[in-house]
Amino acid sequence: MSEMKLYMFLLGCKPAGRHTEQHDIFFGVGASVKELVPAIKTFWPEGKEGIHIDAWREVTRVNGYRVTVVPLEAAQPDNAGKLFFLNLGGYKAGEFEEYHYKVLSIANDKNSAIKEAKQLSFFKHSASAHVDDKYGVDVDDMYEVADILPQSAKAQFHLQIEKAEYADTEDVLHLGYFKLNSF
């Protein structure tokens, strides 16, 4: 079996009946981006042939921690924390737009992940980050990544989180317009 990796995708498309491009985040486990194309199409069926990737990364490093995908039977006890995805929202004065900042965080619980996210420059420079009723902080959406993986990945794999023993480079962010058939 090839080495399995955790991928994070920013997907885009303009579903029928919409006036602007819509976006969503998809996490998948696979040996390559190409291998995950069918799962992406299943995740967002309304995208039909117009769905594309606006950004992607292989998730291996988050804030001094190493993230690896291991078979469920090889999982070690998690004492380093959990991997969280946060979608932060805010506004800038005079601009007709809600800006979003996608963040990965390693923390023991949601409150700790939110506290860490509030240290980001997004909150310090946003004219008015808004408040989400559910968490009482400036977060639009928040999930433990393991919970939002496709069921097939959850049934086979575990996201192992370990403190990195050495300073590492951050994950490479691939930005642009990528058609699904280009992989």
Phi, psi and omega in degrees: 000136177292158177297128180270143184229154174265127178243146175240128182236139166260109182263150177222151172189168174238091181299156178307137178087357179261154181258343179225162177296139178254158180225153174206163178254139176228131173250136178215157177245127179193175179277341180202166176297315181305320180298335184268356181304313178300322179294324177296315180296323177292321181299319184231073184295334179294341180289337180045230183279350183272354182291140180213172178253126177265337177197151175205159176207149167273122184273107179234334183224132176217113174047050177084008178243151176258135179244122177230156177258125179232153174300148181309318183290345179259003183296139175260159177303137180271110175238359180269347181123187180240157178267120179247146171249128177238137174248104184269141181237148178194170183233156173241136182305134175079005180241130182275073186196146168254120181269146179233145180232118182268128187230139168253140183219143171256122181204166179281334182205174183298318182298320178293322178295320179294317180301316178297317182296328181290350177275353182289155180296337178307317182285330182281336185248348179286134181298327182197084174292134186267168187254132177266127183304323187293319185251348180071019177223179187276064183230126176278315183217149178207133181215149165282125187303320180302331181283335185253009173292154174304148183305321181298324178287318180297328182285342185244333193231160177231141175270110181271125181248126179222143175297129178288134183279349182216158179292129183238160172285154177285166178300148176282130176262125178259112185246143178143193179253111182244115175289145182300328180281003180272358182260000000 
